[in-house]
Structure formats: C-alpha cells, structure tokens
XYZ file of N, CA and C in Angstrom:
606
model
N 48.985 -5.816 11.142
C 47.980 -6.204 12.178
C 47.985 -7.736 12.293
N 48.479 -8.200 13.384
C 48.668 -9.667 13.530
C 47.322 -10.331 13.880
N 47.123 -11.488 13.361
C 45.932 -12.247 13.653
C 46.203 -13.763 13.494
N 45.192 -14.533 13.707
C 45.265 -15.985 13.523
C 44.824 -16.302 12.129
N 45.572 -17.152 11.457
C 45.263 -17.498 10.069
C 43.854 -18.096 10.022
N 43.024 -17.578 9.121
C 41.621 -18.007 8.995
C 40.666 -17.244 9.847
N 41.188 -16.387 10.696
C 40.332 -15.551 11.548
C 39.617 -14.478 10.694
N 38.368 -14.177 10.983
C 37.633 -13.141 10.293
C 37.275 -12.055 11.275
N 37.454 -10.808 10.848
C 37.133 -9.653 11.683
C 36.354 -8.626 10.850
N 35.561 -7.805 11.564
C 34.966 -6.664 10.942
C 35.945 -5.530 10.914
N 36.003 -4.776 9.791
C 36.967 -3.647 9.652
C 36.253 -2.458 9.069
N 36.366 -1.292 9.754
C 35.646 -0.123 9.334
C 36.342 0.693 8.269
N 37.588 0.385 7.939
C 38.302 1.068 6.904
C 37.846 0.644 5.512
N 38.420 1.256 4.470
C 38.034 0.931 3.097
C 39.152 0.144 2.374
N 40.018 -0.484 3.136
C 41.112 -1.273 2.549
C 41.353 -2.502 3.441
N 41.967 -3.470 2.917
C 42.336 -4.637 3.659
C 43.755 -4.461 4.185
N 43.997 -4.555 5.502
C 45.340 -4.428 6.037
C 46.293 -5.456 5.524
N 47.607 -5.209 5.636
C 48.598 -6.166 5.207
C 48.390 -7.501 5.929
N 48.521 -8.572 5.204
C 48.356 -9.960 5.687
C 46.885 -10.325 5.837
N 45.962 -9.439 5.436
C 44.535 -9.720 5.481
C 43.961 -9.499 4.094
N 42.798 -10.080 3.844
C 42.115 -9.914 2.555
C 40.611 -9.774 2.798
N 39.968 -9.096 1.872
C 38.479 -8.943 1.942
C 37.879 -10.338 1.792
N 36.788 -10.536 2.533
C 36.001 -11.783 2.390
C 35.004 -11.544 1.207
N 35.537 -11.726 -0.009
C 34.768 -11.416 -1.183
C 34.637 -12.600 -2.121
N 34.905 -13.794 -1.644
C 34.689 -15.003 -2.444
C 35.749 -15.189 -3.525
N 36.878 -14.457 -3.449
C 37.862 -14.594 -4.520
C 38.630 -15.898 -4.411
N 39.121 -16.347 -5.556
C 39.917 -17.592 -5.566
C 41.400 -17.238 -5.332
N 42.008 -18.069 -4.503
C 43.415 -17.836 -4.130
C 44.282 -19.031 -4.595
N 45.566 -18.765 -4.771
C 46.482 -19.813 -5.190
C 46.832 -20.677 -3.938
N 46.701 -21.988 -4.106
C 47.079 -22.900 -3.037
C 48.560 -22.841 -2.769
N 49.350 -22.752 -3.840
C 50.820 -22.777 -3.710
C 51.292 -21.572 -2.914
N 50.634 -20.413 -3.005
C 51.049 -19.224 -2.287
C 50.403 -19.040 -0.935
N 49.415 -19.877 -0.623
C 48.694 -19.725 0.647
C 48.435 -21.127 1.252
N 49.464 -21.892 1.364
C 49.288 -23.284 1.832
C 48.699 -23.379 3.239
N 49.129 -22.465 4.124
C 48.618 -22.515 5.517
C 47.132 -22.253 5.576
N 46.717 -21.200 4.869
C 45.246 -20.872 4.898
C 44.449 -21.974 4.196
N 44.999 -22.528 3.102
C 44.280 -23.625 2.424
C 44.122 -24.821 3.320
N 45.089 -25.113 4.161
C 45.015 -26.259 5.070
C 43.869 -26.085 6.075
N 43.431 -24.823 6.290
C 42.334 -24.546 7.264
C 40.995 -24.535 6.533
N 40.955 -23.824 5.376
C 39.668 -23.625 4.681
C 39.314 -24.775 3.735
N 40.339 -25.367 3.108
C 40.038 -26.355 2.112
C 39.242 -25.721 0.933
N 38.312 -26.501 0.415
C 37.439 -25.971 -0.677
C 36.045 -25.674 -0.178
N 35.909 -25.458 1.155
C 34.563 -25.193 1.713
C 33.930 -24.012 1.034
N 34.714 -23.029 0.610
C 34.159 -21.831 0.045
C 34.491 -21.646 -1.470
N 34.827 -22.740 -2.119
C 35.098 -22.732 -3.536
C 36.509 -23.129 -3.910
N 36.782 -23.150 -5.210
C 38.049 -23.575 -5.714
C 38.024 -25.028 -6.162
N 39.073 -25.405 -6.942
C 39.122 -26.766 -7.436
C 39.912 -27.693 -6.579
N 40.579 -27.204 -5.499
C 41.318 -28.050 -4.572
C 42.649 -28.526 -5.147
N 42.972 -28.169 -6.369
C 44.259 -28.579 -6.965
C 45.191 -27.363 -7.058
N 44.684 -26.265 -7.616
C 45.495 -25.069 -7.723
C 44.878 -23.873 -7.012
N 43.583 -23.943 -6.744
C 42.914 -22.784 -6.141
C 41.986 -23.223 -5.010
N 41.702 -22.268 -4.139
C 40.662 -22.429 -3.126
C 40.015 -21.066 -2.940
N 38.749 -21.061 -2.415
C 37.996 -19.829 -2.318
C 37.975 -19.281 -0.891
N 37.897 -17.943 -0.823
C 37.690 -17.271 0.473
C 36.178 -17.121 0.726
N 35.770 -17.007 1.969
C 34.348 -16.776 2.232
C 33.870 -15.480 1.562
N 32.639 -15.532 1.062
C 32.061 -14.310 0.405
C 31.012 -13.738 1.322
N 31.399 -12.696 2.057
C 30.456 -12.044 3.008
C 29.932 -10.715 2.451
N 30.054 -10.461 1.177
C 29.466 -9.251 0.579
C 27.961 -9.281 0.650
N 27.395 -8.346 1.394
C 25.956 -8.295 1.538
C 25.344 -9.376 2.437
N 26.223 -10.061 3.204
C 25.742 -11.163 4.045
C 26.212 -10.987 5.477
N 25.553 -11.648 6.391
C 26.077 -11.684 7.756
C 26.414 -13.124 8.107
N 27.471 -13.338 8.878
C 27.847 -14.713 9.282
C 26.990 -15.206 10.430
N 26.684 -16.499 10.420
C 26.060 -17.154 11.563
C 26.908 -18.380 11.917
N 26.701 -18.868 13.109
C 27.463 -20.053 13.538
C 26.900 -21.331 12.905
N 27.833 -22.224 12.506
C 27.397 -23.477 11.964
C 26.799 -24.349 13.085
N 25.907 -25.262 12.696
C 25.298 -26.153 13.696
C 23.811 -25.932 13.761
N 23.172 -26.536 14.727
C 21.698 -26.415 14.876
C 21.407 -26.010 16.321
N 20.947 -24.790 16.489
C 20.575 -24.323 17.805
C 19.199 -24.870 18.200
N 18.855 -24.831 19.476
C 17.547 -25.332 19.937
C 16.384 -24.666 19.160
N 15.556 -25.466 18.558
C 14.399 -24.994 17.819
C 14.753 -24.354 16.502
N 15.981 -24.468 16.045
C 16.404 -23.854 14.809
C 16.828 -24.917 13.774
N 17.015 -24.467 12.560
C 17.437 -25.353 11.500
C 18.939 -25.647 11.543
N 19.359 -26.747 10.914
C 20.761 -27.099 10.880
C 21.453 -26.313 9.779
N 22.581 -25.710 10.066
C 23.332 -24.955 9.051
C 24.778 -25.540 8.990
N 25.138 -25.967 7.818
C 26.473 -26.561 7.616
C 27.497 -25.468 7.299
N 28.750 -25.748 7.648
C 29.817 -24.797 7.423
C 29.911 -24.475 5.942
N 29.887 -23.198 5.575
C 29.993 -22.779 4.192
C 28.675 -22.684 3.426
N 27.554 -23.066 4.077
C 26.285 -23.024 3.378
C 25.755 -21.557 3.377
N 24.896 -21.267 2.369
C 24.322 -19.952 2.268
C 22.806 -20.022 2.316
N 22.177 -18.953 2.665
C 20.752 -18.914 2.748
C 20.221 -17.498 2.870
N 18.918 -17.385 2.797
C 18.247 -16.101 2.963
C 18.130 -15.324 1.628
N 17.160 -14.416 1.569
C 16.941 -13.602 0.385
C 16.674 -12.153 0.878
N 16.970 -11.203 -0.002
C 16.741 -9.794 0.356
C 15.272 -9.383 0.275
N 14.553 -9.966 -0.664
C 13.120 -9.624 -0.832
C 12.282 -10.905 -0.861
N 11.029 -10.764 -0.451
C 10.105 -11.902 -0.370
C 8.753 -11.529 -0.989
N 8.165 -12.396 -1.766
C 6.797 -12.228 -2.228
C 5.925 -13.270 -1.586
N 4.970 -12.869 -0.768
C 4.092 -13.805 -0.089
C 3.195 -14.540 -1.051
N 2.898 -15.758 -0.808
C 1.906 -16.505 -1.589
C 0.656 -16.707 -0.729
N -0.376 -17.282 -1.359
C -1.691 -17.399 -0.698
C -1.604 -18.210 0.575
N -0.754 -19.257 0.617
C -0.671 -20.122 1.798
C -0.020 -19.385 2.975
N 0.726 -18.325 2.711
C 1.426 -17.600 3.772
C 0.558 -16.467 4.375
N -0.548 -16.139 3.775
C -1.411 -15.097 4.258
C -2.363 -15.615 5.302
N -2.636 -14.859 6.355
C -3.631 -15.281 7.347
C -5.022 -15.346 6.744
N -5.837 -16.249 7.269
C -7.215 -16.338 6.782
C -7.963 -15.016 7.049
N -8.667 -14.532 6.055
C -9.337 -13.226 6.195
C -10.507 -13.087 5.202
N -11.326 -12.071 5.374
C -12.429 -11.778 4.493
C -12.273 -10.357 3.984
N -12.890 -10.099 2.829
C -12.910 -8.779 2.272
C -14.357 -8.254 2.342
N -14.511 -6.991 2.750
C -15.822 -6.372 2.773
C -15.780 -5.093 1.944
N -16.916 -4.780 1.357
C -17.011 -3.551 0.546
C -18.371 -2.970 0.805
N -18.464 -1.640 0.676
C -19.753 -0.954 0.811
C -20.023 -0.159 -0.424
N -21.288 0.032 -0.773
C -21.674 0.816 -1.907
C -21.737 2.265 -1.528
N -21.331 3.163 -2.424
C -21.355 4.578 -2.121
C -22.771 5.100 -1.995
N -23.698 4.571 -2.789
C -25.117 4.961 -2.750
C -25.974 3.708 -2.810
N -27.246 3.770 -2.338
C -28.115 2.597 -2.472
C -28.255 2.215 -3.962
N -28.255 0.900 -4.186
C -28.456 0.413 -5.559
C -29.943 0.343 -5.890
N -30.324 0.884 -7.055
C -31.709 0.877 -7.515
C -31.863 -0.061 -8.678
N -32.855 -0.915 -8.615
C -33.186 -1.861 -9.670
C -34.525 -1.473 -10.277
N -34.549 -1.224 -11.579
C -35.781 -0.858 -12.288
C -36.267 -2.023 -13.160
N -37.524 -2.390 -13.024
C -38.079 -3.453 -13.819
C -39.291 -2.947 -14.595
N -39.620 -3.667 -15.673
C -40.799 -3.337 -16.436
C -41.387 -4.602 -17.046
N -42.665 -4.554 -17.466
C -43.319 -5.716 -18.086
C -44.282 -5.251 -19.169
N -44.601 -6.117 -20.062
C -45.557 -5.711 -21.126
C -46.860 -6.479 -21.012
N -47.908 -5.943 -21.613
C -49.216 -6.555 -21.655
C -49.819 -6.328 -23.041
N -50.911 -6.995 -23.379
C -51.623 -6.785 -24.654
C -52.731 -5.745 -24.451
N -52.938 -4.933 -25.529
C -54.006 -3.979 -25.431
C -55.328 -4.510 -25.996
N -55.316 -5.798 -26.370
C -56.580 -6.411 -26.836
C -57.333 -7.015 -25.716
N -58.532 -7.511 -25.976
C -59.407 -8.096 -24.945
C -58.876 -9.407 -24.488
N -58.932 -9.637 -23.166
C -58.546 -10.947 -22.611
C -59.579 -12.003 -23.030
N -59.142 -13.237 -23.212
C -60.014 -14.291 -23.661
C -60.149 -15.448 -22.698
N -59.345 -15.462 -21.643
C -59.392 -16.580 -20.704
C -58.955 -16.109 -19.321
N -59.414 -16.873 -18.341
C -58.985 -16.574 -16.955
C -57.847 -17.487 -16.507
N -57.314 -18.344 -17.419
C -56.310 -19.340 -17.069
C -54.986 -18.957 -17.731
N -53.915 -18.735 -16.997
C -52.639 -18.480 -17.603
C -52.107 -19.687 -18.335
N -51.471 -19.448 -19.481
C -50.877 -20.511 -20.274
C -49.772 -19.928 -21.124
N -48.949 -20.846 -21.677
C -47.817 -20.436 -22.464
C -48.331 -19.640 -23.692
N -47.620 -18.576 -23.988
C -48.008 -17.733 -25.154
C -48.977 -16.661 -24.844
N -49.540 -16.604 -23.647
C -50.525 -15.566 -23.275
C -49.839 -14.499 -22.461
N -50.437 -13.315 -22.540
C -49.951 -12.158 -21.746
C -51.165 -11.547 -21.012
N -50.876 -10.663 -20.070
C -51.950 -9.883 -19.478
C -52.607 -9.053 -20.568
N -53.930 -8.938 -20.509
C -54.702 -8.193 -21.537
C -55.842 -7.429 -20.864
N -56.656 -6.783 -21.668
C -57.808 -6.047 -21.154
C -58.760 -7.005 -20.461
N -59.020 -6.763 -19.183
C -59.871 -7.646 -18.430
C -61.346 -7.503 -18.853
N -62.100 -8.586 -18.871
C -63.536 -8.517 -19.153
C -64.217 -9.721 -18.482
N -65.514 -9.615 -18.258
C -66.264 -10.649 -17.588
C -67.390 -11.137 -18.492
N -67.452 -12.441 -18.702
C -68.530 -13.035 -19.423
C -69.700 -13.268 -18.500
N -70.844 -12.733 -18.809
C -72.034 -12.798 -17.943
C -72.785 -14.073 -18.230
N -72.895 -14.942 -17.265
C -73.620 -16.192 -17.355
C -74.453 -16.313 -16.086
N -75.306 -17.324 -16.124
C -76.132 -17.572 -14.921
C -75.276 -18.240 -13.824
N -74.141 -18.888 -14.278
C -73.201 -19.524 -13.312
C -72.190 -18.495 -12.829
N -71.239 -18.996 -12.041
C -70.171 -18.106 -11.607
C -69.459 -17.509 -12.789
N -69.093 -16.241 -12.680
C -68.500 -15.542 -13.853
C -67.087 -15.190 -13.570
N -66.125 -15.994 -14.026
C -64.727 -15.630 -13.875
C -64.360 -14.421 -14.727
N -63.353 -13.711 -14.341
C -62.850 -12.545 -15.117
C -61.696 -12.959 -15.984
N -61.827 -12.714 -17.254
C -60.735 -13.029 -18.214
C -59.634 -12.008 -18.010
N -58.373 -12.529 -17.946
C -57.214 -11.670 -17.712
C -56.075 -11.892 -18.709
N -56.166 -12.975 -19.497
C -55.073 -13.329 -20.348
C -55.522 -13.451 -21.783
N -54.670 -13.124 -22.737
C -54.968 -13.217 -24.139
C -53.698 -13.066 -24.959
N -53.871 -13.201 -26.285
C -52.715 -13.046 -27.184
C -52.989 -12.026 -28.293
N -54.162 -11.478 -28.351
C -54.493 -10.515 -29.392
C -54.046 -9.104 -28.986
N -53.819 -8.293 -29.990
C -53.489 -6.899 -29.712
C -52.008 -6.607 -29.740
N -51.658 -5.364 -29.502
C -50.257 -4.923 -29.510
C -49.691 -4.955 -28.091
N -48.378 -5.039 -28.060
C -47.700 -5.052 -26.756
C -47.694 -3.628 -26.186
N -47.984 -3.527 -24.907
C -48.024 -2.247 -24.189
C -47.098 -2.353 -22.976
N -46.183 -1.388 -22.796
C -45.293 -1.408 -21.658
C -45.936 -0.760 -20.441
N -45.994 -1.517 -19.343
C -46.642 -1.014 -18.141
C -45.654 -0.080 -17.410
N -46.203 0.675 -16.481
C -45.334 1.577 -15.694
C -44.264 0.757 -14.983
N -43.051 1.289 -14.978
C -41.941 0.590 -14.345
C -42.023 0.693 -12.844
N -41.363 -0.233 -12.168
C -41.298 -0.193 -10.722
C -39.825 -0.245 -10.296
N -39.568 0.244 -9.115
C -38.192 0.272 -8.617
C -38.142 -0.324 -7.236
N -36.965 -0.855 -6.926
C -36.702 -1.291 -5.542
C -35.283 -0.946 -5.203
N -35.006 -0.721 -3.962
C -33.713 -0.275 -3.512
C -33.066 -1.311 -2.548
N -31.733 -1.468 -2.701
C -30.976 -2.295 -1.786
C -30.191 -1.333 -0.912
N -30.373 -1.331 0.428
C -29.679 -0.362 1.272
C -28.162 -0.441 1.121
N -27.505 0.704 1.248
C -26.060 0.721 1.223
C -25.431 0.172 2.476
N -24.139 -0.142 2.437
C -23.464 -0.625 3.634
C -23.562 -2.118 3.836
N -24.077 -2.891 2.858
C -24.211 -4.308 3.016
C -22.926 -4.982 2.534
N -22.472 -6.076 3.181
C -21.244 -6.765 2.752
C -21.503 -7.414 1.385
N -20.540 -7.339 0.507
C -20.614 -7.951 -0.817
C -19.318 -8.648 -1.117
N -19.362 -9.625 -2.022
C -18.135 -10.301 -2.414
C -17.374 -9.415 -3.404
N -16.043 -9.369 -3.282
C -15.229 -8.594 -4.138
C -14.133 -9.499 -4.758
N -13.602 -9.025 -5.904
C -12.562 -9.799 -6.578
C -11.227 -9.550 -5.881
N -10.263 -10.490 -6.029
C -8.958 -10.310 -5.392
C -8.242 -9.069 -5.929
N -7.369 -8.533 -5.141
C -6.603 -7.359 -5.567
C -5.162 -7.549 -5.059
N -4.307 -6.621 -5.464
C -2.908 -6.726 -5.067
C -2.010 -6.778 -6.300
N -0.719 -6.430 -6.091
C 0.180 -6.365 -7.180
C 1.245 -7.459 -7.216
N 1.224 -8.386 -6.247
C 2.237 -9.476 -6.194
C 3.661 -8.935 -6.163
N 3.873 -7.772 -5.555
C 5.229 -7.230 -5.466
C 5.921 -7.761 -4.208
N 7.220 -7.930 -4.360
C 7.990 -8.425 -3.214
C 8.228 -7.260 -2.227
N 8.484 -7.619 -0.979
C 8.766 -6.630 0.061
C 10.170 -6.886 0.645
N 10.762 -5.880 1.208
C 12.117 -5.969 1.777
C 12.094 -6.890 2.975
N 13.162 -7.746 3.055
C 13.228 -8.750 4.115
C 14.531 -8.626 4.868
N 15.012 -7.372 5.055
C 16.273 -7.165 5.689
C 16.157 -6.427 7.010
N 16.958 -6.825 7.953
C 17.029 -6.156 9.263
C 17.795 -4.846 9.098
N 17.639 -3.910 10.028
C 18.471 -2.700 9.986
C 19.921 -3.051 9.999
N 20.709 -2.374 9.195
C 22.131 -2.723 9.052
C 23.036 -1.548 8.903
N 24.354 -1.750 9.112
C 25.389 -0.793 8.836
C 26.491 -1.539 8.107
N 26.914 -1.015 7.003
C 27.838 -1.736 6.118
C 29.294 -1.464 6.538
N 30.057 -2.580 6.758
C 31.519 -2.503 6.961
C 32.128 -3.595 6.123
N 33.423 -3.724 6.188
C 34.131 -4.817 5.502
C 34.440 -5.955 6.449
N 34.305 -7.174 5.922
C 34.769 -8.368 6.656
C 36.120 -8.750 6.024
N 37.124 -8.955 6.877
C 38.452 -9.332 6.397
C 38.887 -10.638 7.019
N 39.722 -11.389 6.289
C 40.204 -12.672 6.787
C 41.741 -12.645 6.844
N 42.271 -13.226 7.916
C 43.741 -13.240 8.067
C 44.386 -14.275 7.161
N 45.271 -13.815 6.309
C 45.960 -14.717 5.351
C 47.278 -15.263 5.946
N 48.004 -14.396 6.624
C 49.316 -14.784 7.224
C 49.368 -14.304 8.667
N 49.752 -15.161 9.541
C 49.817 -14.849 10.946
C 50.103 -16.067 11.777
N 49.470 -16.134 12.943
C 49.686 -17.297 13.821
C 48.816 -18.446 13.359
N 49.456 -19.596 13.190
C 48.722 -20.773 12.773
C 47.933 -21.308 13.969
N 46.628 -21.557 13.814
C 45.815 -21.966 15.006
C 46.120 -23.431 15.394
N 46.271 -23.603 16.678
C 46.495 -24.929 17.220
C 45.171 -25.610 17.418
N 45.087 -26.920 17.203
C 43.845 -27.689 17.352
C 43.614 -28.127 18.789
N 44.550 -27.901 19.683
C 44.362 -28.303 21.088
C 44.977 -27.315 22.001
C-alpha cells in the first residue's frame, strides 16, 4: 500500500501493512529509517543519535497543530487531555442545599422550683420559684415568689413544635469520584508510512 513517508492513516485491520507501522510511540533506528527521521526528527521521542520515536496515538485522537480562533495554542508533538475528571469546588456552579424534616420537631423543656415557702418578691441569684405567700401589712402587700428553702420540685414539662418543611443548613456530601471525560468513540489503528514517496516541500 503506497503512501507518502510520514503520512498517517486510519486502518480498520488488526495489522500494519507492509511499509507502514502502528503509531504506538515505538523507537526506530535512524540508520534504517533515514528518510522518515529527516521528517519527524525527535518530535515524538528518541535521542536523535541512534533512535527517533513514532507518534503514539494509542487511546488518543490527533488534532491539528496551531491556534484556532478562540482556542489554545497546540505545538507539534504536544499531548493533552485526560480520560477522567474530578471537579473541585471552584468548578461547581453556585448553589444552595435544602432539606426537609420527615416529621415536625418537638422540643420538651422543664424547670424546677422549691417546695418551701417563698421569702421575697425580688428575684436574685441563688433563688428559685417557691410557694407563694403574702405578708399582710397596712401598706401595699407584695406577694413573695422566690426563696431558697425546701426541696427541688420538677414542674410539668412543656412542649413546642417546629413545623416540617422548613429549609435547614446541611453538611456537604459527595464522594469526590472522577467522571468519564470521553466523547463517543470507535477504536481503529493509526498507521504511519515508513517507506514510500518522499514528500516535496514545494
């Protein structure tokens, strides 16, 4: 199958035809492939003294060198791209998380008081609610409500409910797993012409 030295073609067979080789990044002898070396040089590998490398298109697609409008610059022989990507926080769009409760939340509270007689009508540190009593005087008679004597008594508990369906803050979630970053594809072989017509520069 005749071709131009250095030419790359797609091939649907499972072998490289005579005068062609798979584009698999293998190192070739300069002495045995002087014409192809004069075209490729060490762009794709090799030491430039005894060996040079072929392009490695295994699992890759070729793109044209240069910089298209609005695109990045790509140099001949450069590689790029990854098969999988893990997004980081800066790459995610701004968003909020909402959660709802399955049932209304109930909060139960309780408080204690003294079962002894109250001694004052003025709250102060160290005093608790106690048995109320009124001192009878000719002047205004305040009702004593606070004291420190007696045993602690637990008053009846009270409850309050928070309706369900309210937005609440939630902790972050996710597994930080990568996702596939590949376009639909069909696998064939890329082959390069080793011996054939030498390309003219003009």
